[in-house]
């Protein structure tokens, strides 16, 4: 019951910005957009989340469209260590459902 | 903060044997999650707890799987009897309310 759509793979040159898109056209008003990544052989790592405003932290920026039907994760200066599978997930806050359901994600390959 | 600690890192066992995977969540996190990852099925949520109480175990594949959380600092996932199709990486994650998960490094289980 994937609620997000991501491209299966993307490439990016080292030092350039990586822009990872995600479609979530059926998102509900109380659902947040979360991004995680999984570097090979490691557990997934939380990156950022947001509701409708753009968000930025030390790892990345999250841009959510005004209609909230899509978002973009931006890694401003990609490094080789950013090569990973990136997952976009929608999730409610509050209530009793705290599950994160992972789809297939986007394999980002950062090339030297 | 040592993060989420899982043990063992690797487990090789023979079919039919009992396997116990262990997890120590981050202190103060209300939620604990068990996931399984395989190439075929990706990351699947098996069960999650809130304040040591199981909330949703709908992802537990069969009665051979059981999970407990006797206190806020410890959880186990048990498989009895184990089968080759249980071979996977099992991740534990913990989370405070309405925030991102922190995953452990995982236990790679091989059933021969």
Tab-separated table of C-alpha atoms in Angstrom:
chain	number	residue	atom	x	y	z
A	1	UNK	CA	0.000	0.000	0.000
A	2	UNK	CA	2.722	2.394	-1.105
A	3	UNK	CA	1.556	5.985	-0.739
A	4	UNK	CA	4.623	7.494	-2.381
A	5	UNK	CA	6.266	7.199	-5.780
A	6	UNK	CA	10.001	7.661	-6.286
A	7	UNK	CA	12.306	7.050	-9.245
A	8	UNK	CA	14.213	3.794	-8.757
A	9	UNK	CA	17.617	5.362	-9.307
A	10	UNK	CA	19.443	8.649	-9.831
A	11	UNK	CA	23.007	9.768	-10.373
A	12	UNK	CA	24.723	12.880	-9.108
A	13	UNK	CA	28.223	14.310	-9.467
A	14	UNK	CA	30.223	14.791	-6.298
A	15	UNK	CA	29.982	18.353	-5.024
A	16	UNK	CA	26.773	19.087	-6.891
A	17	UNK	CA	23.295	19.297	-5.398
A	18	UNK	CA	21.252	16.117	-5.410
A	19	UNK	CA	17.519	16.680	-5.837
A	20	UNK	CA	15.422	13.624	-5.050
A	21	UNK	CA	11.733	13.835	-6.014
A	22	UNK	CA	8.782	12.121	-4.372
A	23	UNK	CA	5.124	12.065	-5.361
A	24	UNK	CA	2.486	11.629	-2.657
A	25	UNK	CA	-0.676	12.731	-4.413
A	26	UNK	CA	-3.025	11.047	-1.923
A	27	UNK	CA	-1.461	12.569	1.183
A	28	UNK	CA	-3.909	13.469	3.935
A	29	UNK	CA	-3.970	16.741	5.814
A	30	UNK	CA	-2.488	15.238	8.960
A	31	UNK	CA	0.274	13.257	7.250
A	32	UNK	CA	3.870	14.369	7.413
A	33	UNK	CA	6.525	13.671	4.806
A	34	UNK	CA	9.559	11.820	6.166
A	35	UNK	CA	12.841	11.063	4.467
A	36	UNK	CA	15.238	8.311	5.459
A	37	UNK	CA	18.284	6.871	3.809
A	38	UNK	CA	20.011	3.515	4.018
A	39	UNK	CA	23.681	3.212	3.287
A	40	UNK	CA	24.714	-0.274	2.244
A	41	UNK	CA	24.716	-2.777	5.118
A	42	UNK	CA	23.554	-0.204	7.658
A	43	UNK	CA	20.213	0.530	9.288
A	44	UNK	CA	18.072	3.301	7.832
A	45	UNK	CA	18.931	6.798	9.006
A	46	UNK	CA	16.435	9.567	9.646
A	47	UNK	CA	17.103	12.681	7.547
A	48	UNK	CA	14.256	15.169	7.859
A	49	UNK	CA	10.495	15.542	8.016
A	50	UNK	CA	7.897	18.238	7.356
A	51	UNK	CA	4.196	18.979	7.069
A	52	UNK	CA	3.808	21.872	4.650
A	53	UNK	CA	6.571	24.341	5.239
A	54	UNK	CA	10.019	23.872	3.814
A	55	UNK	CA	12.476	22.474	6.308
A	56	UNK	CA	16.252	22.524	6.576
A	57	UNK	CA	18.697	20.835	8.893
A	58	UNK	CA	22.384	20.029	8.857
A	59	UNK	CA	21.861	17.118	6.497
A	60	UNK	CA	19.379	18.319	3.908
A	61	UNK	CA	16.506	20.558	2.859
A	62	UNK	CA	12.944	19.439	2.248
A	63	UNK	CA	10.793	21.339	-0.214
A	64	UNK	CA	7.066	20.514	-0.164
A	65	UNK	CA	4.801	21.863	-2.890
A	66	UNK	CA	1.933	24.108	-1.902
A	67	UNK	CA	-0.655	21.429	-2.707
A	68	UNK	CA	1.485	18.932	-0.741
A	69	UNK	CA	1.228	16.361	-3.530
A	70	UNK	CA	4.968	16.168	-4.027
A	71	UNK	CA	8.240	17.010	-2.345
A	72	UNK	CA	11.955	17.197	-3.067
A	73	UNK	CA	14.830	16.280	-0.811
A	74	UNK	CA	17.908	18.361	-1.517
A	75	UNK	CA	21.423	17.393	-0.541
A	76	UNK	CA	23.222	20.671	-1.273
A	77	UNK	CA	26.751	19.321	-1.830
A	78	UNK	CA	26.643	15.594	-2.396
A	79	UNK	CA	29.639	13.496	-1.375
A	80	UNK	CA	30.522	9.887	-2.139
A	81	UNK	CA	29.278	8.986	1.343
A	82	UNK	CA	25.788	10.115	0.349
A	83	UNK	CA	25.463	7.123	-1.972
A	84	UNK	CA	22.480	5.283	-0.485
A	85	UNK	CA	18.854	4.298	-0.957
A	86	UNK	CA	16.604	7.239	-0.059
A	87	UNK	CA	13.088	6.565	1.177
A	88	UNK	CA	10.208	9.033	1.118
A	89	UNK	CA	7.410	8.095	3.531
A	90	UNK	CA	4.175	9.720	4.640
A	91	UNK	CA	3.070	9.248	8.197
A	92	UNK	CA	0.448	10.669	10.529
A	93	UNK	CA	1.253	12.363	13.786
A	94	UNK	CA	-0.988	11.718	16.717
A	95	UNK	CA	-3.581	9.008	17.020
A	96	UNK	CA	-2.482	5.418	17.383
A	97	UNK	CA	-0.698	4.788	14.107
A	98	UNK	CA	3.027	5.324	14.406
A	99	UNK	CA	4.055	2.929	11.693
A	100	UNK	CA	6.568	3.831	9.011
A	101	UNK	CA	5.971	1.847	5.839
A	102	UNK	CA	9.018	1.756	3.570
A	103	UNK	CA	8.690	1.479	-0.205
A	104	UNK	CA	11.490	0.694	-2.636
A	105	UNK	CA	13.098	4.134	-2.458
A	106	UNK	CA	15.586	5.784	-4.819
A	107	UNK	CA	19.131	4.522	-5.151
A	108	UNK	CA	21.270	7.648	-5.348
A	109	UNK	CA	24.744	7.090	-6.711
A	110	UNK	CA	27.187	9.946	-6.231
A	111	UNK	CA	29.963	9.760	-8.791
A	112	UNK	CA	33.466	11.237	-8.426
B	1	UNK	CA	24.225	8.177	23.628
B	2	UNK	CA	25.103	4.722	22.256
B	3	UNK	CA	22.076	4.583	19.984
B	4	UNK	CA	19.937	1.492	19.484
B	5	UNK	CA	21.973	-1.583	20.309
B	6	UNK	CA	21.223	-4.930	18.707
B	7	UNK	CA	22.793	-8.285	19.371
B	8	UNK	CA	24.105	-10.442	17.936
B	9	UNK	CA	25.343	-8.750	14.743
B	10	UNK	CA	25.410	-12.059	12.906
B	11	UNK	CA	23.665	-15.339	13.654
B	12	UNK	CA	23.964	-18.594	11.775
B	13	UNK	CA	21.709	-21.390	12.913
B	14	UNK	CA	20.342	-24.665	11.690
B	15	UNK	CA	16.780	-25.108	10.578
B	16	UNK	CA	14.530	-25.999	13.480
B	17	UNK	CA	16.583	-24.226	16.110
B	18	UNK	CA	15.306	-21.380	18.272
B	19	UNK	CA	16.738	-17.947	17.555
B	20	UNK	CA	16.559	-14.938	19.872
B	21	UNK	CA	17.416	-11.448	18.701
B	22	UNK	CA	17.924	-8.679	21.236
B	23	UNK	CA	17.463	-4.930	21.224
B	24	UNK	CA	18.212	-2.116	23.647
B	25	UNK	CA	16.382	1.076	22.625
B	26	UNK	CA	17.484	4.622	23.306
B	27	UNK	CA	16.585	5.688	26.820
B	28	UNK	CA	13.440	7.794	26.908
B	29	UNK	CA	12.050	6.626	23.590
B	30	UNK	CA	8.403	5.589	23.870
B	31	UNK	CA	8.239	3.415	20.777
B	32	UNK	CA	10.132	0.324	19.700
B	33	UNK	CA	9.875	-1.303	16.278
B	34	UNK	CA	11.085	-4.557	14.756
B	35	UNK	CA	11.669	-4.678	10.995
B	36	UNK	CA	12.886	-7.382	8.646
B	37	UNK	CA	14.706	-6.702	5.388
B	38	UNK	CA	15.164	-9.042	2.436
B	39	UNK	CA	16.043	-8.403	-1.170
B	40	UNK	CA	12.667	-9.679	-2.315
B	41	UNK	CA	10.397	-7.880	0.144
B	42	UNK	CA	12.403	-4.872	1.251
B	43	UNK	CA	11.865	-3.452	4.741
B	44	UNK	CA	8.834	-4.914	6.476
B	45	UNK	CA	7.466	-3.852	9.843
B	46	UNK	CA	6.903	-6.904	12.030
B	47	UNK	CA	5.658	-5.418	15.295
B	48	UNK	CA	5.844	-2.266	17.356
B	49	UNK	CA	5.494	-1.385	21.023
B	50	UNK	CA	4.441	1.764	22.841
B	51	UNK	CA	5.512	2.048	26.458
B	52	UNK	CA	6.376	-1.670	26.450
B	53	UNK	CA	2.909	-2.701	25.203
B	54	UNK	CA	2.546	-4.355	21.780
B	55	UNK	CA	0.376	-2.117	19.615
B	56	UNK	CA	0.417	-3.732	16.180
B	57	UNK	CA	1.742	-7.206	15.419
B	58	UNK	CA	-0.016	-7.596	12.084
B	59	UNK	CA	3.323	-7.891	10.313
B	60	UNK	CA	4.477	-10.928	12.274
B	61	UNK	CA	4.553	-13.599	9.577
B	62	UNK	CA	3.613	-16.665	11.577
B	63	UNK	CA	3.120	-18.044	15.056
B	64	UNK	CA	6.761	-19.082	14.961
B	65	UNK	CA	7.593	-15.432	15.563
B	66	UNK	CA	7.122	-13.768	18.935
B	67	UNK	CA	8.306	-10.504	20.448
B	68	UNK	CA	8.431	-9.241	23.989
B	69	UNK	CA	9.348	-6.048	25.748
B	70	UNK	CA	9.616	-6.817	29.463
B	71	UNK	CA	10.846	-3.317	30.314
B	72	UNK	CA	11.652	0.002	28.689
B	73	UNK	CA	15.262	-0.914	28.022
B	74	UNK	CA	15.025	-4.339	26.427
B	75	UNK	CA	13.140	-6.229	23.741
B	76	UNK	CA	13.499	-9.648	22.131
B	77	UNK	CA	12.339	-11.169	18.870
B	78	UNK	CA	12.197	-14.926	18.935
B	79	UNK	CA	11.799	-17.391	16.090
B	80	UNK	CA	10.960	-20.976	17.028
B	81	UNK	CA	11.463	-23.121	15.036
B	82	UNK	CA	13.574	-21.243	12.510
B	83	UNK	CA	13.360	-21.961	8.765
B	84	UNK	CA	15.670	-21.038	5.863
B	85	UNK	CA	13.114	-18.496	4.582
B	86	UNK	CA	13.586	-16.553	7.822
B	87	UNK	CA	17.067	-15.586	6.656
B	88	UNK	CA	17.150	-11.781	6.555
B	89	UNK	CA	18.508	-8.720	8.301
B	90	UNK	CA	16.404	-7.847	11.332
B	91	UNK	CA	16.402	-4.241	12.477
B	92	UNK	CA	15.226	-2.753	15.731
B	93	UNK	CA	14.349	0.944	15.916
B	94	UNK	CA	13.166	3.277	18.647
B	95	UNK	CA	11.468	6.643	18.555
B	96	UNK	CA	10.114	9.363	20.771
B	97	UNK	CA	6.559	10.432	20.039
B	98	UNK	CA	6.067	12.146	16.674
B	99	UNK	CA	9.640	12.137	15.561
B	100	UNK	CA	12.039	10.136	13.451
B	101	UNK	CA	13.138	6.622	14.222
B	102	UNK	CA	16.680	5.651	15.178
B	103	UNK	CA	17.600	2.259	13.805
B	104	UNK	CA	20.125	-0.188	15.154
B	105	UNK	CA	22.826	-1.795	13.040
B	106	UNK	CA	20.761	-4.913	12.508
B	107	UNK	CA	21.199	-8.643	13.023
B	108	UNK	CA	21.988	-10.678	9.938
B	109	UNK	CA	20.293	-14.051	10.391
B	110	UNK	CA	21.190	-17.045	8.265
B	111	UNK	CA	19.226	-20.256	8.709
B	112	UNK	CA	20.817	-23.260	7.013
